[in-house]
């Protein structure tokens, strides 16, 4: 992949914030001042602890939720100024597509798998011809490894992984330029996962589709993604080339994350755990590093100044006093 | 032993070992749908001892969830159990009335469902949902109730638990909902936990913490766990034994490390080879060739893997499949192992 600075980014996320009011005087900082780019055809992995803001960030980028502040430049337009409710009817809707974390939650229970995928073709592509729709739906199903004989089934008649594949096929239907995948492979077994990952790699290489790939499976992120963004409680703590981040993680949180990758040979052995209580994302202290308290390296200064991302190696940026 | 001998899937049950907590024998289940009969489970036999962790792995659609639901009598209305028995702690699960099952569910057996968000009550604060369970099953009352509920949230590593007690499910992340569900399942101190993909939505550090908690309860309270997952690496790391399912059959059962390192069924070997853990590029990942057979087919071959198998012989498609014991704890359903 080309160095992103030399390309015009497909997507530029600038100082994006998404806060939720969760009570009187209580603000939950789900996404807190995040900036990064995605180049055309680039795959960016987004990883981080459960609850750190990955889905919220994804939903804002897919324009399904409005940011509290910040800019969201897609090619030459600022999408952040379009309210999510209006964007739903925008002609560019099909250009950014999203695969949702919970397939169960995102499929219409009264639609068969076929209807779900066909609706995306009708609404976002304007396809009308029934025979053409049928051919395309079957093609998409085959791409994602969904047996065609399952297309007539309703969600409750499908297994978890079968539903996940319906969701992926639906998102691919309008040929998006940017595909946001929120835990797309979590419900998939290793075999279907291999099929889907090979499809994603192929679409990227042939059609230049870019990915924001949210995943807890670091092995998969390492294989698919060019670059990785690591989040911790609403903040980006490390960002860089996938290889560098996984082989030489610099932020103590990333180090703990990499150390916790399950190892089939580690039966009974306890892996390194990030000990201590996680801080609260509600009204967080703006000065303190969010990882302080669980960080093995933490010192009093970490409570007093949270660093911005700084470059530690080419294109590899870390927000830590000790990186 | 002649290959035709059908042995019990867990030969320990025959030896001088205490009777299993859960014993499923020859279970078959089908769905009557408009487009035909889906034969989702066939002749499934598995058993589980107190305090044991059994991993159930297998491709998507292989019948893992259907099997778990059948244990609890919560299958789709179109489901029909056509054969087999399931005995839990001396009680016949398949013959039990709805009332008896309800009694067992939640008190003795807890289940963590595959889709966390839709399994929670959307309009009730998560803290109150946990209190409901505590009140019903652990006989906790009054002032202690809130404290215990917050403690449950803490044990599944929800940050700021006192405040999150007040949250509604929609205010929580996917992984948090999952952890609430785990907290609910563990709050009633079950003797059997059926966990359907309990940690798939969780990052590795949180996953490790949850699995540590389950292992701890297995030791402390002798809680048995049926862990459904397609993460073989995780199953191997945490489970005592692994059962591999394919298209409604249990094709291999054995000690976790043995199944991982000396798989006897060609499907198990394929499953291990397609793990990203072992691949160093996407291109090198090996999807298992072919797909699960259409389970509606009028005539499914005795071995439902045969069409995908590199070792297929004529008898795979004609003769009833033997369960072949490799040793006292390891068995496989394949003609190749019988040879
Ligand atoms: N109500 C139903 N009617 C018809 N077929 C069904 C029904 N429920 C499940 N099935 C089918 O039964 C098979 C087994 O499904 P099950 O949900 O047990 O799979 P699974 O092993 O849990 O897969 P996953 O890993 O994707 O969750 C699948 O082929 C599924 O499509
Ligand atoms: N509608 C909402 N109201 C209040 N808080 C919310 C809302 N949606 C999300 N949050 C909070 O925002 C934070 C980030 O949630 P998000 O779903 O983005 O996490 P995530 O990184 O996707 O986690 P996971 O890996 O568990 O899916 C969490 O603390 C969550 O409770
Ligand atoms: Mg999420
Ligand atoms: Mg399932």
Tab-separated table of C-alpha atoms in Angstrom, chain B residues 15-286:
chain	number	residue	atom	x	y	z
B	15	UNK	CA	-15.815	-46.971	33.902
B	16	UNK	CA	-15.885	-46.322	37.629
B	17	UNK	CA	-16.394	-42.606	37.370
B	18	UNK	CA	-19.318	-40.798	39.047
B	19	UNK	CA	-22.369	-40.518	36.797
B	20	UNK	CA	-22.137	-37.501	34.544
B	21	UNK	CA	-24.017	-34.325	35.410
B	22	UNK	CA	-25.359	-34.189	31.878
B	23	UNK	CA	-25.660	-37.210	29.607
B	24	UNK	CA	-27.030	-36.876	26.117
B	25	UNK	CA	-27.448	-40.039	24.148
B	26	UNK	CA	-28.369	-40.503	20.505
B	27	UNK	CA	-30.200	-37.219	20.178
B	28	UNK	CA	-31.794	-36.443	16.800
B	29	UNK	CA	-33.732	-33.285	16.033
B	30	UNK	CA	-35.379	-31.932	12.918
B	31	UNK	CA	-37.192	-28.788	11.836
B	32	UNK	CA	-40.354	-29.094	9.777
B	33	UNK	CA	-40.248	-26.111	7.439
B	34	UNK	CA	-42.293	-25.177	4.418
B	35	UNK	CA	-39.422	-26.039	2.115
B	36	UNK	CA	-38.782	-29.426	3.710
B	37	UNK	CA	-37.465	-31.189	6.803
B	38	UNK	CA	-34.141	-29.830	8.061
B	39	UNK	CA	-32.331	-32.635	9.861
B	40	UNK	CA	-30.312	-30.431	12.181
B	41	UNK	CA	-29.048	-33.024	14.694
B	42	UNK	CA	-28.492	-36.729	14.249
B	43	UNK	CA	-27.416	-39.222	16.895
B	44	UNK	CA	-25.618	-36.708	19.088
B	45	UNK	CA	-24.093	-38.200	22.238
B	46	UNK	CA	-22.151	-36.120	24.732
B	47	UNK	CA	-21.635	-36.108	28.455
B	48	UNK	CA	-20.337	-33.665	30.983
B	49	UNK	CA	-18.953	-34.188	34.489
B	50	UNK	CA	-19.277	-31.795	37.401
B	51	UNK	CA	-16.674	-29.060	37.186
B	52	UNK	CA	-15.754	-29.974	33.636
B	53	UNK	CA	-15.373	-27.583	30.701
B	54	UNK	CA	-16.448	-29.124	27.420
B	55	UNK	CA	-15.862	-27.118	24.258
B	56	UNK	CA	-18.222	-27.641	21.342
B	57	UNK	CA	-16.670	-26.438	18.120
B	58	UNK	CA	-17.624	-26.702	14.473
B	59	UNK	CA	-18.493	-24.728	11.425
B	60	UNK	CA	-21.290	-22.223	11.369
B	61	UNK	CA	-24.557	-24.073	10.891
B	62	UNK	CA	-23.242	-27.343	12.278
B	63	UNK	CA	-25.924	-27.480	14.980
B	64	UNK	CA	-24.139	-26.169	18.067
B	65	UNK	CA	-26.848	-23.691	19.091
B	66	UNK	CA	-29.699	-26.012	18.175
B	67	UNK	CA	-28.121	-28.659	20.409
B	68	UNK	CA	-27.809	-26.243	23.323
B	69	UNK	CA	-31.368	-24.979	22.946
B	70	UNK	CA	-32.729	-28.506	22.767
B	71	UNK	CA	-31.199	-29.210	26.202
B	72	UNK	CA	-33.245	-26.411	27.673
B	73	UNK	CA	-36.420	-27.145	25.774
B	74	UNK	CA	-36.416	-23.784	24.038
B	75	UNK	CA	-36.282	-24.836	20.422
B	76	UNK	CA	-38.289	-23.250	17.649
B	77	UNK	CA	-41.898	-24.475	17.485
B	78	UNK	CA	-41.024	-26.238	14.221
B	79	UNK	CA	-38.459	-28.398	16.027
B	80	UNK	CA	-39.114	-32.051	16.712
B	81	UNK	CA	-36.904	-34.361	18.715
B	82	UNK	CA	-37.182	-37.690	16.965
B	83	UNK	CA	-34.810	-39.840	19.021
B	84	UNK	CA	-32.517	-39.922	22.002
B	85	UNK	CA	-32.320	-39.032	25.654
B	86	UNK	CA	-30.879	-36.196	27.702
B	87	UNK	CA	-30.467	-36.666	31.436
B	88	UNK	CA	-29.413	-33.873	33.754
B	89	UNK	CA	-28.602	-34.803	37.333
B	90	UNK	CA	-30.997	-37.728	37.183
B	91	UNK	CA	-33.770	-35.804	35.465
B	92	UNK	CA	-35.038	-36.587	31.977
B	93	UNK	CA	-34.829	-33.254	30.174
B	94	UNK	CA	-36.676	-34.287	27.058
B	95	UNK	CA	-39.641	-35.718	28.954
B	96	UNK	CA	-39.859	-32.811	31.380
B	97	UNK	CA	-42.869	-30.526	31.442
B	98	UNK	CA	-42.500	-26.869	30.589
B	99	UNK	CA	-42.852	-26.056	34.292
B	100	UNK	CA	-40.119	-28.438	35.352
B	101	UNK	CA	-37.849	-27.048	32.663
B	102	UNK	CA	-38.494	-23.488	33.729
B	103	UNK	CA	-37.600	-24.496	37.262
B	104	UNK	CA	-34.289	-25.907	36.090
B	105	UNK	CA	-33.458	-23.085	33.710
B	106	UNK	CA	-31.898	-20.325	35.665
B	107	UNK	CA	-31.671	-22.278	38.921
B	108	UNK	CA	-29.592	-25.284	37.928
B	109	UNK	CA	-28.760	-24.535	34.336
B	110	UNK	CA	-27.935	-21.095	32.990
B	111	UNK	CA	-27.591	-20.150	29.397
B	112	UNK	CA	-25.683	-17.348	27.731
B	113	UNK	CA	-27.262	-16.718	24.355
B	114	UNK	CA	-25.495	-15.937	21.130
B	115	UNK	CA	-27.132	-12.544	20.581
B	116	UNK	CA	-26.605	-10.538	23.755
B	117	UNK	CA	-28.500	-7.386	22.987
B	118	UNK	CA	-31.731	-9.044	21.967
B	119	UNK	CA	-31.618	-11.344	24.994
B	120	UNK	CA	-31.731	-8.466	27.478
B	121	UNK	CA	-34.871	-6.619	28.463
B	122	UNK	CA	-34.496	-3.338	26.541
B	123	UNK	CA	-36.587	-1.228	28.892
B	124	UNK	CA	-35.220	-2.281	32.255
B	125	UNK	CA	-32.025	-0.987	33.864
B	126	UNK	CA	-29.322	-3.630	33.782
B	127	UNK	CA	-28.798	-3.373	37.542
B	128	UNK	CA	-32.453	-4.188	38.119
B	129	UNK	CA	-32.270	-7.120	35.714
B	130	UNK	CA	-29.465	-8.598	37.789
B	131	UNK	CA	-31.377	-7.944	41.009
B	132	UNK	CA	-34.362	-9.823	39.590
B	133	UNK	CA	-32.209	-12.893	39.145
B	134	UNK	CA	-30.570	-12.571	42.561
B	135	UNK	CA	-33.922	-12.188	44.261
B	136	UNK	CA	-35.317	-15.220	42.524
B	137	UNK	CA	-32.399	-17.573	42.826
B	138	UNK	CA	-29.991	-16.554	45.525
B	139	UNK	CA	-32.582	-15.311	48.031
B	140	UNK	CA	-30.769	-12.029	48.506
B	141	UNK	CA	-32.925	-9.257	49.949
B	142	UNK	CA	-33.091	-5.537	50.681
B	143	UNK	CA	-29.952	-3.468	51.075
B	144	UNK	CA	-27.628	-6.294	50.061
B	145	UNK	CA	-29.337	-6.662	46.734
B	146	UNK	CA	-27.952	-3.534	45.139
B	147	UNK	CA	-24.495	-4.224	46.503
B	148	UNK	CA	-24.512	-7.763	45.165
B	149	UNK	CA	-25.720	-6.589	41.752
B	150	UNK	CA	-22.913	-4.056	41.551
B	151	UNK	CA	-20.476	-6.729	42.610
B	152	UNK	CA	-21.731	-8.934	39.763
B	153	UNK	CA	-21.051	-6.101	37.305
B	154	UNK	CA	-17.586	-5.704	38.725
B	155	UNK	CA	-16.775	-9.383	38.353
B	156	UNK	CA	-17.421	-9.191	34.609
B	157	UNK	CA	-15.217	-6.100	34.491
B	158	UNK	CA	-17.774	-3.431	33.719
B	159	UNK	CA	-15.996	-0.170	34.527
B	160	UNK	CA	-17.708	2.244	36.898
B	161	UNK	CA	-20.197	-0.442	37.986
B	162	UNK	CA	-22.165	1.716	40.422
B	163	UNK	CA	-23.072	4.084	37.621
B	164	UNK	CA	-23.556	1.414	34.982
B	165	UNK	CA	-26.072	-0.215	37.307
B	166	UNK	CA	-28.395	2.563	36.108
B	167	UNK	CA	-27.795	1.993	32.383
B	168	UNK	CA	-30.269	0.603	29.869
B	169	UNK	CA	-28.994	-1.984	27.382
B	170	UNK	CA	-28.998	0.487	24.465
B	171	UNK	CA	-26.546	2.650	26.390
B	172	UNK	CA	-23.999	-0.134	26.541
B	173	UNK	CA	-21.561	-1.452	23.984
B	174	UNK	CA	-21.999	-4.866	22.368
B	175	UNK	CA	-19.388	-6.436	24.590
B	176	UNK	CA	-20.867	-4.862	27.700
B	177	UNK	CA	-24.292	-6.332	26.932
B	178	UNK	CA	-22.568	-9.648	26.536
B	179	UNK	CA	-20.925	-9.274	29.923
B	180	UNK	CA	-24.250	-8.324	31.513
B	181	UNK	CA	-25.661	-11.541	30.134
B	182	UNK	CA	-22.738	-13.459	31.591
B	183	UNK	CA	-23.302	-11.714	34.927
B	184	UNK	CA	-26.974	-12.701	34.808
B	185	UNK	CA	-26.126	-16.302	34.005
B	186	UNK	CA	-23.615	-16.584	36.826
B	187	UNK	CA	-25.704	-14.710	39.395
B	188	UNK	CA	-27.915	-17.737	40.016
B	189	UNK	CA	-24.959	-20.010	40.767
B	190	UNK	CA	-25.838	-22.687	38.230
B	191	UNK	CA	-24.382	-26.170	38.367
B	192	UNK	CA	-24.345	-26.206	34.565
B	193	UNK	CA	-23.540	-23.235	32.370
B	194	UNK	CA	-24.354	-23.418	28.690
B	195	UNK	CA	-22.459	-20.616	27.034
B	196	UNK	CA	-23.112	-20.006	23.334
B	197	UNK	CA	-20.198	-17.990	21.992
B	198	UNK	CA	-19.901	-16.106	25.287
B	199	UNK	CA	-16.819	-14.121	24.384
B	200	UNK	CA	-16.941	-13.637	20.621
B	201	UNK	CA	-17.744	-9.945	20.869
B	202	UNK	CA	-15.050	-9.328	23.441
B	203	UNK	CA	-11.488	-8.144	23.107
B	204	UNK	CA	-8.799	-10.594	24.123
B	205	UNK	CA	-8.075	-9.017	27.503
B	206	UNK	CA	-11.730	-8.975	28.548
B	207	UNK	CA	-12.194	-12.441	27.065
B	208	UNK	CA	-9.320	-13.725	29.151
B	209	UNK	CA	-10.826	-12.207	32.288
B	210	UNK	CA	-14.231	-13.795	31.603
B	211	UNK	CA	-12.733	-17.192	30.867
B	212	UNK	CA	-10.662	-16.978	34.055
B	213	UNK	CA	-13.885	-16.309	35.934
B	214	UNK	CA	-15.601	-19.348	34.386
B	215	UNK	CA	-12.605	-21.566	35.142
B	216	UNK	CA	-12.543	-20.248	38.698
B	217	UNK	CA	-16.223	-21.122	39.190
B	218	UNK	CA	-15.566	-24.559	37.747
B	219	UNK	CA	-12.978	-25.132	40.461
B	220	UNK	CA	-14.733	-23.366	43.316
B	221	UNK	CA	-18.292	-24.514	42.819
B	222	UNK	CA	-17.813	-27.485	40.534
B	223	UNK	CA	-19.821	-25.673	37.878
B	224	UNK	CA	-19.813	-27.616	34.618
B	225	UNK	CA	-19.628	-25.612	31.389
B	226	UNK	CA	-20.660	-26.400	27.852
B	227	UNK	CA	-18.705	-23.825	25.896
B	228	UNK	CA	-19.850	-23.323	22.329
B	229	UNK	CA	-17.326	-21.541	20.187
B	230	UNK	CA	-15.639	-21.622	16.841
B	231	UNK	CA	-12.440	-20.324	18.322
B	232	UNK	CA	-10.443	-23.525	18.485
B	233	UNK	CA	-7.504	-21.787	20.061
B	234	UNK	CA	-9.664	-20.571	22.899
B	235	UNK	CA	-11.364	-23.944	23.359
B	236	UNK	CA	-7.993	-25.635	23.499
B	237	UNK	CA	-6.650	-23.160	26.001
B	238	UNK	CA	-9.547	-23.335	28.458
B	239	UNK	CA	-11.465	-26.575	27.971
B	240	UNK	CA	-10.794	-30.025	29.360
B	241	UNK	CA	-12.370	-31.757	26.389
B	242	UNK	CA	-13.488	-30.740	22.903
B	243	UNK	CA	-16.353	-32.076	20.811
B	244	UNK	CA	-16.281	-31.289	17.106
B	245	UNK	CA	-19.591	-30.976	15.272
B	246	UNK	CA	-20.241	-31.096	11.554
B	247	UNK	CA	-23.648	-30.912	9.872
B	248	UNK	CA	-25.520	-32.145	12.933
B	249	UNK	CA	-23.098	-34.942	13.861
B	250	UNK	CA	-20.511	-35.063	16.609
B	251	UNK	CA	-17.556	-36.260	14.568
B	252	UNK	CA	-14.841	-36.271	17.224
B	253	UNK	CA	-14.582	-35.990	21.023
B	254	UNK	CA	-11.435	-36.026	23.110
B	255	UNK	CA	-9.116	-34.207	25.483
B	256	UNK	CA	-8.575	-30.665	24.201
B	257	UNK	CA	-4.865	-30.853	23.578
B	258	UNK	CA	-5.113	-34.264	21.937
B	259	UNK	CA	-7.841	-33.148	19.546
B	260	UNK	CA	-5.847	-30.061	18.662
B	261	UNK	CA	-2.536	-31.795	18.120
B	262	UNK	CA	-3.563	-35.268	16.942
B	263	UNK	CA	-6.915	-34.770	15.240
B	264	UNK	CA	-8.313	-38.069	13.959
B	265	UNK	CA	-11.205	-36.837	11.828
B	266	UNK	CA	-10.299	-35.243	8.473
B	267	UNK	CA	-12.755	-32.439	9.250
B	268	UNK	CA	-11.087	-31.609	12.556
B	269	UNK	CA	-7.743	-31.455	10.789
B	270	UNK	CA	-9.192	-29.072	8.200
B	271	UNK	CA	-10.750	-26.936	10.880
B	272	UNK	CA	-7.393	-26.564	12.601
B	273	UNK	CA	-5.638	-25.787	9.328
B	274	UNK	CA	-8.053	-22.961	8.559
B	275	UNK	CA	-7.339	-21.110	11.822
B	276	UNK	CA	-5.834	-17.676	11.183
B	277	UNK	CA	-3.459	-18.378	14.034
B	278	UNK	CA	-1.588	-20.827	11.883
B	279	UNK	CA	-1.613	-18.796	8.651
B	280	UNK	CA	0.859	-16.108	7.717
B	281	UNK	CA	-1.166	-14.531	4.937
B	282	UNK	CA	-4.780	-14.304	3.905
B	283	UNK	CA	-4.007	-16.236	0.756
B	284	UNK	CA	-2.518	-19.040	2.847
B	285	UNK	CA	-5.708	-19.465	4.867
B	286	UNK	CA	-7.452	-22.613	3.792
